[in-house]
Each structure stands twice: as C-alpha cells, then as structure tokens.
Short mmCIF file of C-alpha atoms in Angstrom, two decimals:
data_model
loop_
_atom_site.label_atom_id
_atom_site.label_comp_id
_atom_site.label_asym_id
_atom_site.label_seq_id
_atom_site.Cartn_x
_atom_site.Cartn_y
_atom_site.Cartn_z
CA MET F 1 -67.43 -7.84 -42.13
CA GLN F 2 -67.95 -4.15 -41.58
CA SER F 3 -66.42 -2.35 -38.60
CA PRO F 4 -68.87 -1.54 -35.79
CA PRO F 5 -70.38 1.93 -35.83
CA PRO F 6 -68.47 4.42 -33.73
CA PRO F 7 -69.75 5.13 -30.24
CA THR F 8 -71.61 8.33 -29.47
CA PRO F 9 -69.21 11.25 -30.02
CA LEU F 10 -67.32 12.28 -26.92
CA PRO F 11 -67.75 15.73 -25.40
CA PRO F 12 -64.74 18.01 -25.87
CA PRO F 13 -61.87 17.40 -23.41
CA HIS F 14 -62.34 20.79 -21.77
CA GLN F 15 -65.66 19.58 -20.35
CA THR F 16 -63.93 17.16 -17.97
CA HIS F 17 -63.83 17.89 -14.26
CA GLN F 18 -60.89 19.69 -12.71
CA ASN F 19 -57.88 17.49 -12.19
CA PRO F 20 -57.11 16.45 -8.59
CA ALA F 21 -54.42 18.46 -6.87
CA PRO F 22 -50.97 16.87 -6.78
CA PRO F 23 -49.64 15.66 -3.43
CA PRO F 24 -47.72 18.32 -1.47
CA SER F 25 -44.54 16.26 -1.76
CA LEU F 26 -44.46 16.90 -5.50
CA SER F 27 -43.39 20.50 -4.89
CA GLU F 28 -42.04 20.25 -1.34
CA LYS F 29 -39.86 17.14 -1.76
CA PRO F 30 -39.29 16.56 -5.47
CA SER F 31 -36.35 14.27 -4.69
CA LEU F 32 -38.90 11.64 -3.59
CA TYR F 33 -39.82 11.24 -7.26
CA THR F 34 -36.31 10.42 -8.42
CA LEU F 35 -35.82 6.70 -8.99
CA PRO F 36 -32.22 5.47 -8.71
CA ARG F 37 -30.59 3.31 -11.35
CA HIS F 38 -30.40 -0.44 -10.71
CA LEU F 39 -27.51 -1.82 -12.72
CA THR F 40 -27.47 -5.38 -11.39
CA GLY F 41 -31.14 -6.39 -11.60
CA TYR F 42 -31.72 -10.07 -10.89
CA GLY F 43 -28.08 -10.82 -11.60
CA ALA F 44 -27.03 -14.46 -11.96
CA HIS F 45 -30.24 -15.75 -10.42
CA PRO F 46 -33.33 -14.44 -12.24
CA PRO F 47 -36.68 -15.77 -11.04
CA SER F 48 -37.48 -19.27 -12.25
CA VAL F 49 -40.74 -18.80 -14.12
CA THR F 50 -43.13 -21.13 -15.87
CA TRP F 51 -45.73 -19.02 -17.60
CA PRO F 52 -49.41 -20.09 -17.77
CA GLY F 53 -50.07 -23.22 -19.80
CA ASN F 54 -46.63 -24.56 -18.87
CA SER F 55 -45.18 -22.02 -21.31
CA ARG F 56 -41.51 -21.20 -21.75
CA ILE F 57 -42.01 -17.63 -22.96
CA ALA F 58 -44.53 -14.79 -22.66
CA LEU F 59 -45.02 -12.83 -25.88
CA SER F 60 -46.44 -9.29 -25.84
CA PHE F 61 -47.59 -7.53 -29.00
CA VAL F 62 -47.95 -3.77 -28.48
CA LEU F 63 -49.60 -1.38 -30.92
CA ASN F 64 -48.63 2.26 -30.38
CA TYR F 65 -51.68 4.20 -31.53
CA GLU F 66 -50.53 7.80 -32.15
CA GLU F 67 -52.09 8.75 -35.48
CA GLY F 68 -53.74 12.17 -35.40
CA ALA F 69 -51.91 13.13 -32.21
CA GLU F 70 -48.56 13.93 -33.84
CA ARG F 71 -47.28 17.46 -34.44
CA ALA F 72 -49.18 19.21 -37.21
CA VAL F 73 -49.83 22.74 -38.48
CA PRO F 74 -52.07 23.90 -36.91
CA PRO F 75 -51.87 23.89 -33.91
CA ASP F 76 -48.09 23.41 -33.88
CA GLN F 77 -45.41 25.61 -35.36
CA HIS F 78 -43.79 22.69 -37.18
CA PRO F 79 -45.16 19.49 -38.71
CA GLU F 80 -44.10 16.07 -37.44
CA ASN F 81 -40.56 14.97 -38.32
CA TYR F 82 -40.38 11.65 -36.51
CA LEU F 83 -41.26 8.05 -37.42
CA TRP F 84 -42.75 8.34 -40.85
CA GLU F 85 -41.44 7.21 -44.23
CA TRP F 86 -39.38 10.25 -45.21
CA ALA F 87 -38.71 11.66 -41.76
CA GLY F 88 -35.14 12.95 -41.58
CA ALA F 89 -34.48 12.24 -45.25
CA ALA F 90 -31.84 14.47 -46.81
CA SER F 91 -30.64 12.61 -49.88
CA THR F 92 -32.65 14.67 -52.39
CA SER F 93 -34.02 18.15 -52.41
CA ALA F 94 -37.55 16.76 -52.66
CA SER F 95 -37.24 14.43 -49.68
CA ALA F 96 -35.40 17.04 -47.63
CA GLU F 97 -38.16 19.56 -48.30
CA ALA F 98 -40.78 17.00 -47.33
CA ALA F 99 -39.04 16.03 -44.11
CA ALA F 100 -37.26 19.02 -42.59
CA PRO F 101 -39.50 21.03 -40.24
CA ALA F 102 -37.14 24.02 -40.29
CA GLN F 103 -38.02 24.46 -43.97
CA ARG F 104 -41.73 24.17 -43.28
CA GLU F 105 -42.33 26.46 -40.33
CA GLY F 106 -45.99 27.38 -40.20
CA ARG F 107 -46.84 25.17 -43.18
CA ARG F 108 -48.61 21.81 -43.29
CA ASN F 109 -46.70 18.76 -44.48
CA PHE F 110 -49.25 16.74 -46.41
CA ILE F 111 -46.90 13.80 -46.95
CA ALA F 112 -46.30 13.43 -43.21
CA GLU F 113 -49.97 13.89 -42.41
CA GLN F 114 -51.04 11.27 -44.89
CA ASP F 115 -48.45 8.74 -43.79
CA TYR F 116 -49.92 9.00 -40.30
CA GLU F 117 -53.42 8.82 -41.79
CA TYR F 118 -52.50 5.54 -43.46
CA GLY F 119 -51.98 4.15 -39.97
CA SER F 120 -55.42 5.19 -38.74
CA ARG F 121 -57.28 4.37 -41.96
CA ILE F 122 -55.59 1.09 -42.93
CA GLY F 123 -52.65 0.00 -40.80
CA CYS F 124 -54.36 -0.33 -37.43
CA TRP F 125 -57.10 -2.52 -38.89
CA ARG F 126 -54.56 -4.69 -40.74
CA VAL F 127 -52.60 -5.38 -37.54
CA LEU F 128 -55.79 -6.06 -35.58
CA ARG F 129 -57.04 -8.50 -38.23
CA LEU F 130 -53.70 -10.26 -38.27
CA LEU F 131 -53.65 -10.87 -34.52
CA ASN F 132 -57.32 -11.86 -34.59
CA GLU F 133 -56.52 -14.38 -37.32
CA PHE F 134 -54.04 -16.11 -35.03
CA GLY F 135 -56.39 -15.85 -32.05
CA TRP F 136 -54.06 -13.59 -30.08
CA LYS F 137 -54.59 -10.40 -28.08
CA GLY F 138 -52.34 -7.37 -27.83
CA THR F 139 -51.89 -4.21 -25.81
CA LEU F 140 -52.82 -0.74 -27.03
CA PHE F 141 -50.43 2.06 -26.09
CA LEU F 142 -53.07 4.72 -26.63
CA VAL F 143 -52.62 8.45 -27.15
CA ALA F 144 -55.87 9.99 -25.93
CA SER F 145 -56.45 12.50 -28.72
CA ALA F 146 -55.67 9.84 -31.35
CA GLY F 147 -58.23 7.48 -29.85
CA GLU F 148 -60.83 10.22 -29.65
CA GLN F 149 -60.54 10.65 -33.43
CA ASN F 150 -60.97 6.93 -34.14
CA PRO F 151 -63.19 5.49 -31.39
CA ALA F 152 -64.37 2.69 -33.70
CA PHE F 153 -60.89 1.17 -33.71
CA VAL F 154 -60.47 1.53 -29.96
CA HIS F 155 -63.82 -0.21 -29.49
CA ALA F 156 -62.83 -3.04 -31.84
CA ALA F 157 -59.46 -3.61 -30.16
CA VAL F 158 -60.57 -3.28 -26.54
CA GLU F 159 -64.22 -4.31 -26.36
CA GLU F 160 -64.29 -6.89 -29.14
CA ALA F 161 -60.74 -8.31 -29.27
CA GLY F 162 -59.99 -8.00 -25.52
CA TRP F 163 -56.84 -5.88 -25.65
CA ASP F 164 -55.71 -3.91 -22.61
CA VAL F 165 -54.81 -0.22 -22.71
CA ALA F 166 -51.81 1.75 -21.47
CA ALA F 167 -51.80 5.55 -21.34
CA HIS F 168 -49.46 6.99 -23.98
CA GLY F 169 -50.12 10.73 -23.68
CA GLN F 170 -52.82 13.30 -24.42
CA ARG F 171 -50.94 14.02 -27.60
CA TRP F 172 -47.82 12.25 -28.81
CA VAL F 173 -45.49 14.58 -26.95
CA ASP F 174 -41.93 14.74 -25.68
CA MET F 175 -42.07 15.30 -21.90
CA GLY F 176 -38.29 15.55 -21.62
CA GLY F 177 -38.40 19.18 -20.51
CA TYR F 178 -41.46 18.98 -18.24
CA GLY F 179 -41.32 19.82 -14.56
CA LEU F 180 -43.10 17.56 -12.07
CA GLY F 181 -46.18 19.78 -11.96
CA GLU F 182 -46.44 19.73 -15.75
CA VAL F 183 -46.04 15.96 -15.76
CA TRP F 184 -48.87 15.70 -13.22
CA GLU F 185 -51.25 17.77 -15.34
CA GLU F 186 -50.31 15.96 -18.55
CA VAL F 187 -50.67 12.43 -17.18
CA THR F 188 -53.81 13.20 -15.20
CA GLY F 189 -55.43 14.69 -18.27
CA CYS F 190 -54.39 11.69 -20.35
CA VAL F 191 -55.82 9.14 -17.92
CA ARG F 192 -59.12 11.00 -17.63
CA ARG F 193 -59.55 11.34 -21.38
CA ILE F 194 -58.83 7.66 -21.98
CA GLN F 195 -61.17 6.79 -19.12
CA ARG F 196 -63.96 8.65 -20.90
CA LEU F 197 -63.09 6.91 -24.15
CA LEU F 198 -63.28 3.51 -22.42
CA GLY F 199 -66.66 4.18 -20.85
CA GLY F 200 -65.30 4.85 -17.36
CA LYS F 201 -62.52 2.26 -17.18
CA MET F 202 -59.07 3.59 -16.40
CA PRO F 203 -56.11 2.53 -18.54
CA VAL F 204 -54.30 -0.33 -16.83
CA GLY F 205 -50.73 0.66 -17.65
CA VAL F 206 -48.61 3.56 -18.81
CA TYR F 207 -45.88 4.24 -21.34
CA TYR F 208 -44.85 7.67 -22.65
CA GLY F 209 -41.35 6.96 -23.98
CA ARG F 210 -39.94 10.49 -23.95
CA VAL F 211 -40.01 11.45 -20.28
CA SER F 212 -38.38 13.81 -17.81
CA GLU F 213 -36.72 13.15 -14.49
CA GLY F 214 -39.33 12.09 -11.95
CA ALA F 215 -42.09 11.23 -14.43
CA ARG F 216 -41.89 7.48 -13.81
CA ALA F 217 -42.58 7.89 -10.08
CA VAL F 218 -45.40 10.35 -10.74
CA TYR F 219 -47.43 7.79 -12.70
CA PRO F 220 -48.65 5.68 -9.75
CA ALA F 221 -49.40 8.82 -7.73
CA VAL F 222 -51.73 10.00 -10.52
CA TRP F 223 -53.63 6.70 -10.60
CA LYS F 224 -53.94 6.81 -6.80
CA ALA F 225 -55.28 10.38 -6.84
CA LEU F 226 -57.88 9.34 -9.41
CA GLY F 227 -59.09 6.50 -7.21
CA GLY F 228 -57.32 3.64 -8.97
CA ARG F 229 -54.05 1.75 -8.93
CA LEU F 230 -51.53 1.63 -11.72
CA GLY F 231 -51.36 -1.93 -13.01
CA TYR F 232 -47.92 -1.61 -14.59
CA SER F 233 -45.42 0.79 -16.06
CA SER F 234 -43.57 -0.10 -19.25
CA GLU F 235 -41.24 2.89 -18.98
CA ALA F 236 -38.17 0.63 -18.96
CA TYR F 237 -35.98 -1.24 -21.43
CA ASN F 238 -33.57 -2.93 -19.04
CA ASP F 239 -34.78 -6.50 -18.45
CA ASP F 240 -36.45 -9.57 -19.95
CA GLN F 241 -38.68 -10.13 -16.91
CA PRO F 242 -41.01 -7.89 -14.90
CA TYR F 243 -39.71 -6.45 -11.65
CA TRP F 244 -40.83 -4.27 -8.74
CA VAL F 245 -39.63 -0.74 -7.99
CA ASP F 246 -39.81 1.01 -4.61
CA LEU F 247 -41.48 4.42 -4.59
CA PRO F 248 -39.75 6.81 -2.16
CA TRP F 249 -42.84 9.03 -1.92
CA GLU F 250 -44.81 6.13 -0.41
CA GLU F 251 -42.82 6.33 2.83
CA GLY F 252 -45.19 7.44 5.54
CA GLU F 253 -48.22 6.95 3.28
CA GLY F 254 -49.62 4.15 5.44
CA GLY F 255 -48.57 1.12 3.45
CA ARG F 256 -46.29 0.72 0.46
CA GLU F 257 -47.44 -0.87 -2.78
CA GLY F 258 -44.46 -0.31 -5.05
CA MET F 259 -44.70 -0.14 -8.83
CA LEU F 260 -44.57 -3.15 -11.12
CA VAL F 261 -42.49 -2.65 -14.24
CA VAL F 262 -43.31 -4.76 -17.28
CA PRO F 263 -40.28 -3.85 -19.40
CA TYR F 264 -40.50 -2.79 -23.02
CA ASN F 265 -37.79 -2.82 -25.69
CA GLN F 266 -36.41 -0.78 -28.56
CA ASP F 267 -34.48 -3.37 -30.53
CA CYS F 268 -37.57 -5.26 -31.80
CA ASN F 269 -39.50 -2.04 -32.35
CA ASP F 270 -40.75 -1.53 -35.91
CA ALA F 271 -39.68 2.11 -35.44
CA ASN F 272 -36.24 0.84 -36.47
CA PHE F 273 -37.48 0.89 -40.06
CA HIS F 274 -37.22 4.68 -39.77
CA ILE F 275 -34.20 5.00 -37.47
CA PRO F 276 -30.82 4.17 -39.05
CA PRO F 277 -29.26 1.71 -39.23
CA GLY F 278 -32.45 -0.09 -38.11
CA PHE F 279 -34.24 -2.70 -40.21
CA VAL F 280 -33.92 -0.76 -43.51
CA SER F 281 -37.20 0.69 -44.69
CA SER F 282 -37.82 -1.70 -47.59
CA ASN F 283 -36.38 -4.89 -46.13
CA GLY F 284 -38.94 -6.96 -44.21
CA ASP F 285 -36.60 -9.98 -44.15
CA THR F 286 -34.24 -8.19 -41.76
CA TYR F 287 -37.16 -7.48 -39.45
CA PHE F 288 -38.41 -11.08 -39.53
CA ASN F 289 -34.96 -12.52 -38.90
CA TYR F 290 -34.32 -10.26 -35.94
CA LEU F 291 -37.68 -11.10 -34.34
CA LYS F 292 -37.03 -14.80 -34.97
CA ASP F 293 -33.55 -14.69 -33.41
CA THR F 294 -34.87 -12.81 -30.38
CA PHE F 295 -37.66 -15.35 -29.94
CA ASP F 296 -35.26 -18.29 -30.32
CA CYS F 297 -32.90 -16.97 -27.63
CA LEU F 298 -35.60 -16.20 -25.08
CA TYR F 299 -37.51 -19.42 -25.80
CA ARG F 300 -34.36 -21.45 -25.24
CA GLU F 301 -33.56 -19.66 -21.97
CA GLY F 302 -37.12 -20.01 -20.68
CA GLY F 303 -39.03 -17.86 -18.20
CA LYS F 304 -38.56 -14.64 -20.16
CA MET F 305 -40.90 -12.27 -21.97
CA MET F 306 -40.53 -10.84 -25.46
CA ASN F 307 -41.93 -7.55 -26.71
CA VAL F 308 -42.99 -6.85 -30.30
CA PRO F 309 -43.62 -3.07 -30.48
CA LEU F 310 -45.69 -2.02 -33.50
CA HIS F 311 -47.05 1.15 -35.10
CA PRO F 312 -50.03 1.19 -37.49
CA ARG F 313 -48.23 3.43 -40.01
CA ILE F 314 -45.10 1.23 -39.97
CA ALA F 315 -45.85 -2.47 -39.44
CA GLY F 316 -49.29 -1.84 -40.89
CA LYS F 317 -47.80 -1.28 -44.36
CA PRO F 318 -48.36 -4.30 -46.65
CA GLY F 319 -44.73 -5.35 -47.11
CA ARG F 320 -43.89 -5.12 -43.43
CA SER F 321 -47.10 -6.77 -42.31
CA GLU F 322 -46.16 -9.81 -44.41
CA ALA F 323 -42.88 -10.06 -42.50
CA LEU F 324 -44.86 -9.81 -39.27
CA ARG F 325 -47.22 -12.52 -40.52
CA ARG F 326 -44.25 -14.83 -41.16
CA PHE F 327 -43.07 -14.25 -37.61
CA LEU F 328 -46.50 -15.05 -36.18
CA GLY F 329 -46.56 -18.23 -38.22
CA TYR F 330 -43.11 -19.15 -36.91
CA VAL F 331 -44.23 -18.62 -33.32
CA LYS F 332 -47.37 -20.65 -33.92
CA GLY F 333 -45.18 -23.63 -34.75
CA HIS F 334 -43.80 -23.77 -31.20
CA GLU F 335 -45.41 -25.28 -28.14
CA GLY F 336 -45.21 -23.51 -24.79
CA VAL F 337 -45.77 -19.94 -25.97
CA TRP F 338 -48.08 -17.67 -23.98
CA VAL F 339 -49.23 -14.73 -26.09
CA ALA F 340 -50.68 -12.34 -23.54
CA THR F 341 -51.71 -8.77 -22.90
CA ARG F 342 -49.46 -6.80 -20.61
CA GLU F 343 -52.27 -6.68 -18.08
CA GLU F 344 -52.29 -10.49 -18.04
CA ILE F 345 -48.51 -10.59 -17.64
CA ALA F 346 -48.69 -8.08 -14.78
CA THR F 347 -51.49 -9.99 -13.04
CA PHE F 348 -49.56 -13.25 -13.27
CA TRP F 349 -46.39 -11.66 -11.89
CA LYS F 350 -48.17 -10.05 -8.96
CA GLU F 351 -49.68 -13.40 -7.99
CA LYS F 352 -46.41 -15.31 -8.26
CA PHE F 353 -44.04 -12.61 -7.07
CA PRO F 354 -45.90 -10.08 -4.87
CA TYR F 355 -44.25 -6.86 -3.83
CA GLU F 356 -41.93 -7.24 -0.85
CA GLY F 357 -40.15 -3.88 -0.82
CA GLY F 358 -36.49 -3.16 -1.22
CA GLY F 359 -36.62 -3.42 -5.01
#
C-alpha cells in the first residue's frame, strides 16, 4: 500500500509568531532551575504496580527521528560525525577520511549524508511497518526540522498509527554549552515548529539528550508559557519506573504541579551499534540477546518499564531490523505485557500516583 500523500507544505519557520518571553526568574534566579541529584530513588520499596491489562511490564518503543537535522555542510562548518556507520572510524585511511570532520572542514560528507538519508527513505518506514505488524504503537522523539522534511512519515506514525510525540530539538543539536536564555529560545522554537507540523497539537513529552545545566527544569516552563502542560520528560536514565520531580521555580506560582519523569535508557539503545564496545555493528545476535535479557529481568521483577530506543538509520537497516523482529516475536510469546506509548505510560502513572510534592 502506498504511503499517504504529504500534507500541504509548511510555511518557513521564520513565519511563526514571536516566542513568549521567559519568566523573570530565568535571569534573576537561575538557581531555581537547578535540579538536585537524587541518589536513593524509591530505594528498597519501589511502588507496587500492575500495569493495564493485569500486565507485569510496560514496554516502550522509541524512534528517534533526526534524519536531515544532523550537522551538514552547509550550513555547518563540519559534517556530522556521530551515530552513523563509519563515524569515528580510524582503522583505514579511507574510513578515517570519511569520518573525521577535522579533515573535511567546509566540505560535504556524502557517505554520512546518505547514511542518514537511508533512515528517512527506508529505515523509518521499516520500523513503522514492523510495529504495525505486531499491532503495537511507539513514541516519536521528533526533531522539528527533520519532521518538516518528511511530513508524510510523521503523519503515518502519529495520525495513522497513533504514536505520541516528544520534542527532540529544532535541529539535532548539543545544548551542553547553552545558557538558560538560549535553552528557552531553542525549546520554545522546537515546540512551536512541531505544533505546526502536528496541526496545532503540542508535543506531549520532551527529550533532547545532550543538555546543559538547568535545561530539564526549563522544559515545563516553556510548555506553560505556550498555554499547555508538559506531559512527561524523558531526560533521565536513572530508574525503571516513572517518578515525580519538584520544580523549585514553581514556589510562589500559585500551585505546584511538579514534573513527571518517564525514564529512558542508554544500554538498550541501538546507538550502541556505533559506540564501542556496544553491540558490534554487524552482530544483531548481541543486540537481540541483550534486549531479551533485559526483558526477562524486568518481567520477572514485575511493575517495571523497559525502553527500546531506536533510530531509523540504525535499527532500520535490514540485518538489525531482523534482530529487532526476533525480539518482538519473543515478547509476543509472553502474557502480561503492555506495549504502550510514553503518553499512555505517563497518563497511567499520574492517575495511580498523582503528584504530592517533595519528590
């Protein structure tokens, strides 16, 4: 069956309205946007949870859609050198030349560009078809400019398959060096562009990955300024269950809402195919076995959630997608598994464990 025709082309991003001004506290009291570490979490007594359908485990498939939003020449000084097949390679002169941005300043890297293009042309559709085949929904971590270049896929995943969307940047950027004001402008612009792409609906969640101090607490303030409420943040890797976080800037705001964290992970991330020692680029069996072992542990413990982070240009490759298919088939053979979007997980948690403060 053919893909649906793309929606009417979007107007350029510069035609959006001016972003709302940040709250005064962002510049006057930046310490209110610093979230302390919590090393103990739920400790020896995590919440006793039975997921919907009397399920023992909640399973979240996440597709990071970044293709077309990576560094490229132009407009960047260097091409992308992260999370593609030869990124960081240095074993041969050919691979080193293909990968190293220092050797390619001001020049396009066609191999990198086309590896990303495989994700947007082929890989995203392969992953979507695979989940559709099993009757399961996922979550789209969406980079705005990537989605704007492939609205047909966004439409198919969100409108047709019922996936939820989390904001993943205007471009696929590293915000590690951003000040709070820069974070505000970046995230606000991202939310508004995705909102336009979704026909007026704001993204439910947020995940950037490479963030600066204070960014996590800025997220819910952005949603509030835009007239919404952040459904969840996945900017965390420190638990197997959702949890609430207090927001210091909410003090004196006339009612605290907190921020729900639906934690993510790195260990099951298909990015490990490109990050040594990882899953080894050509070995899908290692990937399948690790996902299986993770599932077995959390299923046995009960009440936990498992993340399966995916990228179109990585898990969408034929050999790796077959390993993913084997894992889906393995999961299908178990009773009591709730495959859910992150929005569904967040909604369930809020109903069962509403915010009480002091988290």
